[in-house]
Coordinates of N, CA and C in Angstrom, one line a residue:
X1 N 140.5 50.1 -21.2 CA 139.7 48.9 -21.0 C 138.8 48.7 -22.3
X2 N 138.9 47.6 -22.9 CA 137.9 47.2 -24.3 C 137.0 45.7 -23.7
X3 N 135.6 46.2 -23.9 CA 134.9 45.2 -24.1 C 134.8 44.1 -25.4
X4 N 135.4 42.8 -25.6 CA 135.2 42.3 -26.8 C 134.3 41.3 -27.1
X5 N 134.0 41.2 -28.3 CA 132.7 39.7 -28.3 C 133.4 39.1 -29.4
X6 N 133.2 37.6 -29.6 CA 133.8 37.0 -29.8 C 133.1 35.7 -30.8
X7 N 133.3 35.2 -31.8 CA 132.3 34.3 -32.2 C 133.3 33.6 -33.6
X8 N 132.5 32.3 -34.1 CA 133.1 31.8 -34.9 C 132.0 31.2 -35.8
X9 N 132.6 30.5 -36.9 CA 131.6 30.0 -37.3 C 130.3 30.1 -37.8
X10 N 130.0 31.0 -38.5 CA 128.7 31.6 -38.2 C 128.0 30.6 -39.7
X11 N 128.7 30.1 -40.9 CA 128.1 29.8 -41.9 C 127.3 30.4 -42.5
X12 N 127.5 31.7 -42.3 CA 126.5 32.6 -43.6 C 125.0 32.9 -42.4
X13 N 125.1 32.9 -41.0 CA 124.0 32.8 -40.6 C 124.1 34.0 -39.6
X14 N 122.7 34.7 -39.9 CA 123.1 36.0 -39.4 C 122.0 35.7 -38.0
X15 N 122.3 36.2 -36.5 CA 121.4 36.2 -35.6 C 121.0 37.3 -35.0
X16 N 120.0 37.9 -35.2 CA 119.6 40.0 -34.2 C 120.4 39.7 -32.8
X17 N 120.0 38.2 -32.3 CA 120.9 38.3 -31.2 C 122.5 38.9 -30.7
X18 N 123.4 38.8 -31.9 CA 124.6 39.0 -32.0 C 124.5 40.5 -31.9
X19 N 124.0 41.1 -32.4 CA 123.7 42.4 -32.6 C 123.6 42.9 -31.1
X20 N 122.3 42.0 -30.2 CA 122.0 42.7 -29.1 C 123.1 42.4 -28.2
X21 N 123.5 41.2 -28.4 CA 124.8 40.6 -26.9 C 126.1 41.3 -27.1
X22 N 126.6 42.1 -28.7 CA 128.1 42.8 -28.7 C 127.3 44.2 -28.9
X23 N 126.1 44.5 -28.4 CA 126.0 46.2 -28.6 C 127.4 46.9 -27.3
X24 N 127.7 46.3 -26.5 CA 128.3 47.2 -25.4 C 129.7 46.6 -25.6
X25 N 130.2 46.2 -26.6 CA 131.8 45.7 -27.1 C 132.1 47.1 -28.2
X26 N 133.4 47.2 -27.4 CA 134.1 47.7 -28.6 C 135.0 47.9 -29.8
X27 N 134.9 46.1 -29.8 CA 135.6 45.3 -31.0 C 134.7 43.8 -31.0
X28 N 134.4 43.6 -32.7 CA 134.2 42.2 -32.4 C 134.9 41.2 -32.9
X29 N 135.7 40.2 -32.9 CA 136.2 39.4 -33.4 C 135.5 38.0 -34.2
X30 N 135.6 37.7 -35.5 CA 135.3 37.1 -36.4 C 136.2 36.0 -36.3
X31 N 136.4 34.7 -35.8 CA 137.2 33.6 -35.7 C 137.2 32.5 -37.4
X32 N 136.4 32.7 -38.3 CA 136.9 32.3 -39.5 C 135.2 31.5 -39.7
X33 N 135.5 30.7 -40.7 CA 133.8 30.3 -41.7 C 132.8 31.2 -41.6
X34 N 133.3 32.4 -42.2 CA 132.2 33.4 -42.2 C 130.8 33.2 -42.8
X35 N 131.5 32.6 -44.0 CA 130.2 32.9 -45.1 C 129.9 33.7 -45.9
X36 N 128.6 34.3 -45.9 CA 128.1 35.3 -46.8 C 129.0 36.6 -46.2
X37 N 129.7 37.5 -47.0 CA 130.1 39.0 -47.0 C 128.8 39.6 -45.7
X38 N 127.7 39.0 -45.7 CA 126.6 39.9 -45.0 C 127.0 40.0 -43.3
X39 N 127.4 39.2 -43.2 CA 127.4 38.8 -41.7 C 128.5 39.9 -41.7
X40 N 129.6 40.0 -41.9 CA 130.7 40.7 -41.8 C 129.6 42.1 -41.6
X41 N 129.8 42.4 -42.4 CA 128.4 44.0 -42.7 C 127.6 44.3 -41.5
X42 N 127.2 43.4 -41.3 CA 126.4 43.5 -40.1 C 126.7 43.8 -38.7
X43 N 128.0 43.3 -38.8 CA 128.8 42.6 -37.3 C 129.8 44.7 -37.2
X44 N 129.8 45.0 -38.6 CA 130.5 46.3 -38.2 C 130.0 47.5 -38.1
X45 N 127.8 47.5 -38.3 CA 127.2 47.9 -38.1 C 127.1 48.0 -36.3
X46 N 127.4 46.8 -35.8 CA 127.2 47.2 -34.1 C 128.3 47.6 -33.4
X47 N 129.7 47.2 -33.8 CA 131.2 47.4 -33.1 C 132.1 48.4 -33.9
X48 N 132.4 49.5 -33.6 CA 133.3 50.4 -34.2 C 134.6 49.8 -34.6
X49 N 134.8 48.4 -34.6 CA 135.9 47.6 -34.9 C 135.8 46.5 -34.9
X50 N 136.0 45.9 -36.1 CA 135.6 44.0 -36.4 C 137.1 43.8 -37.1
X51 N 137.5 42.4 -36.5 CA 138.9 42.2 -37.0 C 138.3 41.1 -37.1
X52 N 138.4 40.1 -38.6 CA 138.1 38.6 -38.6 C 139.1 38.2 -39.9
X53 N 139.0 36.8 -39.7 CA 139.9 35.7 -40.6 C 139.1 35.0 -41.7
X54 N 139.5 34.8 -42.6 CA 138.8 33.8 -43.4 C 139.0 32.1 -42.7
X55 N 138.0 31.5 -43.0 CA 138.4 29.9 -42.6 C 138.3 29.1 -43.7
X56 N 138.2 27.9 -44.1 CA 138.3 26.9 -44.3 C 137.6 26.8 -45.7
X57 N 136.1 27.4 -45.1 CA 134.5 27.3 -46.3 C 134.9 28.5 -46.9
X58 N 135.5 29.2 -46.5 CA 135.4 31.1 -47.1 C 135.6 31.0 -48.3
X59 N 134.9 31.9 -49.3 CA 135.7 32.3 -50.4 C 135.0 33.6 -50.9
X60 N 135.0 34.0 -52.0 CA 134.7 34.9 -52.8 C 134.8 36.3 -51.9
X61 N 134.2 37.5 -51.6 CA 134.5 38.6 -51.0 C 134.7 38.2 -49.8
X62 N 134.9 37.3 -48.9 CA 134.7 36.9 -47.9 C 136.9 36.6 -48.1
X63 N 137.0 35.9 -48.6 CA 138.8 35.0 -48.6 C 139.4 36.8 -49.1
X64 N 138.5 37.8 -49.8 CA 139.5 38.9 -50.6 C 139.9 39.6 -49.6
X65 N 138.8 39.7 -48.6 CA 138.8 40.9 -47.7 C 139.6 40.6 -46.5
X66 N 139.4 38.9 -45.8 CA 140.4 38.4 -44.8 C 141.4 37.8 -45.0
X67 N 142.3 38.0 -44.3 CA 143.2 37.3 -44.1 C 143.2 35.7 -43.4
X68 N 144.3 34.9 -43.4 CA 144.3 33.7 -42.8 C 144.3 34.0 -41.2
X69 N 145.4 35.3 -40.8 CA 145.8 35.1 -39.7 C 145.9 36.4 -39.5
X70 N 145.7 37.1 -38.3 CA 145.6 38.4 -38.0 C 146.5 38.7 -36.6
X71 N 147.3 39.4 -36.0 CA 148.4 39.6 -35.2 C 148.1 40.7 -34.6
X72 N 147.7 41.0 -33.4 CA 147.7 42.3 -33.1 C 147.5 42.5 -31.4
X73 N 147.0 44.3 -31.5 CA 147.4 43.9 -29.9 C 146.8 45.1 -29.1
X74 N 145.6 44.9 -28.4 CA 144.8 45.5 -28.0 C 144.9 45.6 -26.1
X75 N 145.2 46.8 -25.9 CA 145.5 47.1 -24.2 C 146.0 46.2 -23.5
X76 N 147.4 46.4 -24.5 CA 148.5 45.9 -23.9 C 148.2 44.0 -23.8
X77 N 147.7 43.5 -24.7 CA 147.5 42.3 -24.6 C 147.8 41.7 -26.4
X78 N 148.9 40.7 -26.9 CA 149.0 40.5 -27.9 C 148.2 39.5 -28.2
X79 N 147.4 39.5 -29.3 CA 146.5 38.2 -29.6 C 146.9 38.4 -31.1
X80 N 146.2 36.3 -31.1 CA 146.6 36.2 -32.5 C 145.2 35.2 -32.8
X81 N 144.8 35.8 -34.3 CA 143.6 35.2 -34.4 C 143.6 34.4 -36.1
X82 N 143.0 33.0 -35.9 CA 143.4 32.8 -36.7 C 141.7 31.9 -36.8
X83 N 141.7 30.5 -37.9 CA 140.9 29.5 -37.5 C 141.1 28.4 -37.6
X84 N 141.9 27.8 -38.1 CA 142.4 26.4 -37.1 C 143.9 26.3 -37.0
X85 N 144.2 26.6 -35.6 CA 144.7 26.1 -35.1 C 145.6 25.8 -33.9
X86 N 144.3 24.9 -33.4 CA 144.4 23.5 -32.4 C 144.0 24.0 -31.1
X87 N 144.8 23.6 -30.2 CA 145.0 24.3 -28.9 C 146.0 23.3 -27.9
X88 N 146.0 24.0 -26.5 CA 147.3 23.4 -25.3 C 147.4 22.4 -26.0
X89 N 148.5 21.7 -26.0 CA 148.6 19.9 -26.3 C 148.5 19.8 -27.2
X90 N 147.8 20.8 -27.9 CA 147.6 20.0 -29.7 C 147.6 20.7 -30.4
X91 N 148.5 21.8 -30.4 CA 148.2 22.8 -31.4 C 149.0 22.6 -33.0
X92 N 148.3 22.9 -33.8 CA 148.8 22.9 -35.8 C 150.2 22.7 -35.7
X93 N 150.4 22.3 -36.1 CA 152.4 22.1 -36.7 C 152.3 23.8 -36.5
X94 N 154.2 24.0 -36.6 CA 154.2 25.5 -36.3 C 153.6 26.4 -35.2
X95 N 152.2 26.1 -35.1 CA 151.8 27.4 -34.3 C 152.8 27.3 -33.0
X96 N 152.8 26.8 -32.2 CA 153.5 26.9 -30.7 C 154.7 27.9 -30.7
X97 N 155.2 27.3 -32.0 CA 156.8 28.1 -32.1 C 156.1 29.6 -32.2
X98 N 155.4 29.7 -33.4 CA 154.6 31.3 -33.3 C 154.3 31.7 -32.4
X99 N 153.3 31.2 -31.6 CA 152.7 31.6 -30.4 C 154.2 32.4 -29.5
X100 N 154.8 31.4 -29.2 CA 156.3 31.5 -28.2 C 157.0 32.7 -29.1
X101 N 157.2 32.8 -30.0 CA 158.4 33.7 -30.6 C 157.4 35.4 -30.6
X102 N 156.6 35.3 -30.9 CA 155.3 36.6 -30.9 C 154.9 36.9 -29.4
X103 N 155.2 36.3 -28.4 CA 154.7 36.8 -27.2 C 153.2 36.7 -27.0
X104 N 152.2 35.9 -27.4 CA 151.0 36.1 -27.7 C 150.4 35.5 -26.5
X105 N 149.8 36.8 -25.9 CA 148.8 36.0 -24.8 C 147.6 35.6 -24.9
X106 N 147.0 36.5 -25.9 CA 145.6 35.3 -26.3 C 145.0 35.0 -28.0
X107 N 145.4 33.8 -27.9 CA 144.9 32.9 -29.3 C 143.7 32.4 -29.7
X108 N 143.0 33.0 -30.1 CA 141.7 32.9 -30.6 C 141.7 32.5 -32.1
X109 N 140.9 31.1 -32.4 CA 140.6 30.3 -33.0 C 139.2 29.4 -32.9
X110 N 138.6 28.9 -34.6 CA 137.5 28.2 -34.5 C 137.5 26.8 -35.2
X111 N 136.5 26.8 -36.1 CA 137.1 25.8 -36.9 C 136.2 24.5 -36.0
X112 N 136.9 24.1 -35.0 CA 136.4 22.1 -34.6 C 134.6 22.7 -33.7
X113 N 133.7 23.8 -34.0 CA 132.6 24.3 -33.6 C 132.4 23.8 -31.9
X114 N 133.8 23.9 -30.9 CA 134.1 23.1 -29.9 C 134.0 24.4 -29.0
X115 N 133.3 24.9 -27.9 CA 133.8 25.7 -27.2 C 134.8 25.6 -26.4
X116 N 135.8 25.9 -26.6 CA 136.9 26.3 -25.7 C 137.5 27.0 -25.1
X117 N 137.8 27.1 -23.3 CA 138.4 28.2 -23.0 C 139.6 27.6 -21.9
X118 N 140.9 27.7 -22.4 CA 141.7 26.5 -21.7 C 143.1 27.5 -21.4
X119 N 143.6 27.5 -20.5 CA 144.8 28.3 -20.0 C 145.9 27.0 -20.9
X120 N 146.9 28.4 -21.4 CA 148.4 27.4 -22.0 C 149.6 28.1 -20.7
X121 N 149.6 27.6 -19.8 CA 150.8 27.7 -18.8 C 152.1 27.8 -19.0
X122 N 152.5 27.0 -20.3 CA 153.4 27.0 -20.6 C 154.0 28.2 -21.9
X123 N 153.1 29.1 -22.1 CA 153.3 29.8 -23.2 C 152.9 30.7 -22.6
X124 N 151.8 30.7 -21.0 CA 151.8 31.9 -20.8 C 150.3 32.7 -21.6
X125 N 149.5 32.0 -22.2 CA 148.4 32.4 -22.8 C 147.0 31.8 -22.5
X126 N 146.2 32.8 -23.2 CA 145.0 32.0 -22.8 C 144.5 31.3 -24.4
X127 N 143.9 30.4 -24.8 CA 143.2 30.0 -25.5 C 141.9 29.8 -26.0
X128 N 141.4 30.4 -26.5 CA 139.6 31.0 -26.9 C 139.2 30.2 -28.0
X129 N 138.3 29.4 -28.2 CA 137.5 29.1 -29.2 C 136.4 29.5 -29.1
X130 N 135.1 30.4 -29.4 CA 133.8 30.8 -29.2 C 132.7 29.4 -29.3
X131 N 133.1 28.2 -30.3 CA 132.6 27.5 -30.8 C 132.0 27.8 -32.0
X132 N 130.6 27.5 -32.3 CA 129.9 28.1 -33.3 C 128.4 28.3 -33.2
X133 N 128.9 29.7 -33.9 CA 127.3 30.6 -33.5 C 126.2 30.7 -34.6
X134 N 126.8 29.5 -35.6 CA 125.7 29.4 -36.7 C 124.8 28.0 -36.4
X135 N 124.3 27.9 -37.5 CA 123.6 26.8 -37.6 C 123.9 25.6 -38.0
X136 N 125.1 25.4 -39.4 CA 125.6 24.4 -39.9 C 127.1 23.6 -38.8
X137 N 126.9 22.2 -38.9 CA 127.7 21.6 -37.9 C 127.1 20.7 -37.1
X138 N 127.9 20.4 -36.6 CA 127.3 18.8 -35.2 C 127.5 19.6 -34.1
X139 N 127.9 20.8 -33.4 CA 127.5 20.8 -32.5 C 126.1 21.3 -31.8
X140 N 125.9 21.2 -30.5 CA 124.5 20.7 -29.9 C 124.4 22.5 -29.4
X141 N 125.0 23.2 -29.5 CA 124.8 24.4 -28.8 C 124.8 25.5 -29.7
X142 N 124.7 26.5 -29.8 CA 125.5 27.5 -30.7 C 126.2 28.9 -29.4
X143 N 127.1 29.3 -29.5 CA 128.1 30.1 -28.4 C 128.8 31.0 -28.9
X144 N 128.4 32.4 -28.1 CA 129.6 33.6 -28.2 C 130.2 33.4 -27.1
X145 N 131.3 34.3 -27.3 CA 132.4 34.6 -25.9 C 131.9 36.5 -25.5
X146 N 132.2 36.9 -24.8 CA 132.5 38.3 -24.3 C 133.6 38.5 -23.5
X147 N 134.9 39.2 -23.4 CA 135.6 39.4 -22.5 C 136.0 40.7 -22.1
X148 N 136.8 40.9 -21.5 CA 137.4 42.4 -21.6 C 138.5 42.5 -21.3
X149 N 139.8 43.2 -22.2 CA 141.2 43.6 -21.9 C 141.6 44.4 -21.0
X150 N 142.3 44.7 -20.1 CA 142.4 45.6 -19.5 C 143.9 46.0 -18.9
X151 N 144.6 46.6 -19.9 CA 146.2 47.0 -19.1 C 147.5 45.7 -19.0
X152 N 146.5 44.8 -20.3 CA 147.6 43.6 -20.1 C 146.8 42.5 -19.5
X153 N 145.5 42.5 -18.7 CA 144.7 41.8 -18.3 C 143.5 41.2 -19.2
X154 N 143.1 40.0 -19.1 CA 141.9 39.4 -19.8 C 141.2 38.9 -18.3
X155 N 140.3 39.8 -18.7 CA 139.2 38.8 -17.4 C 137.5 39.3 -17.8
X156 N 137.2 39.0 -17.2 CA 135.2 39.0 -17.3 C 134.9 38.3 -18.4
X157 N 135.3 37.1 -18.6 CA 134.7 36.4 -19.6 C 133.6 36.1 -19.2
X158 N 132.9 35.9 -20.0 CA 131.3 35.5 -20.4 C 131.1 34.4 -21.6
X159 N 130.3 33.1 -21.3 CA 130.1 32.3 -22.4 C 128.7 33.0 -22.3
X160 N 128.2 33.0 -23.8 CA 126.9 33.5 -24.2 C 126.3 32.2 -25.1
X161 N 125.2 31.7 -24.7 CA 124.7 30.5 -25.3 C 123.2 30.9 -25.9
X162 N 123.3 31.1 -27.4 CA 121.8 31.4 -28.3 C 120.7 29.9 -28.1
X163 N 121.2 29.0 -27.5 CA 120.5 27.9 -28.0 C 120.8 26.7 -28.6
X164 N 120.0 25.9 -28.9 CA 120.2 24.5 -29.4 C 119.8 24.4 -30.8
X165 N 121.4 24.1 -31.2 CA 121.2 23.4 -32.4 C 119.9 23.2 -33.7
X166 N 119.3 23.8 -34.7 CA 118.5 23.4 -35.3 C 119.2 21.9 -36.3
X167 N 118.2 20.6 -35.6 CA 118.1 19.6 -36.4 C 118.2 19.9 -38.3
X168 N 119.4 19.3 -39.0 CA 119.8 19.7 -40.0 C 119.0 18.5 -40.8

């Protein structure tokens, strides 16, 4: 069984809260617009394992260190993590065929700062967007996920909500 926490978007914005809400995870997942290299640093100071993507804004030690797209597969559960792209019904040119040919039961992605948590029935997966846990963006919230894997199982999700939006 792995406790995971889950977040996107952070735009270079670091919160103690992230620290306090993934102390009892033992992986965190980085969904892409990282930002500053610091956040990363930080994020691997509290989880014995951080797997994250570069997105969109990324660049400099940030684009060297991640990848676009990360593939893997934690108690017995294949996920694929990337940052944009899409979801049920609407997912990126390509992805579905990937999703379907990889066996992937849960696809975590950020990018539209949208929380989403939407069953794909037809693939057989779950679909995760954290939203966004930074500051920069239109949306009105800022949101982590928490779940836990367990033997091929995803369940005890948790949406974790820091608050509202600081007026930009």
């Amino acid at each position: 069984m792995k406790r995971i926490g889950i977040l996107s978007d952070t735009h270079s914005c670091w919160d103690e809260r992230f620290a306090r809400h993934f102390a009892d995870c033992d992986e965190i997942w980085h969904a892409g617009d990282i930002g500053d290299i610091s956040v990363l640093e930080k994020l691997r100071g509290v989880a014995p394992v951080v797997r994250a993507v570069c997105g969109n804004v990324d660049h400099g030690q940030v684009r060297r260190e991640c990848a676009e797209v990360l593939e893997f597969e934690v108690e017995k559960v294949r996920v694929w993590l990337t940052h944009i792209a899409g979801y049920p019904g609407k997912y990126s040119p390509g992805v579905k065929k990937i999703l379907k040919e990889h066996n992937i039961r849960l696809m975590v992605d950020g990018h539209s700062h949208i929380l989403k948590v939407i069953p794909d029935h037809e693939l057989g997966l779950l679909h995760v967007n954290p939203g966004a846990a930074g500051h920069q963006g239109w949306q009105r919230v800022r949101t982590l996920i928490k779940l836990t894997l367990d033997n091929g199982k995803i369940c005890d999700l948790d949406v974790i909500t820091l608050g509202k939006q600081i007026e930009q």
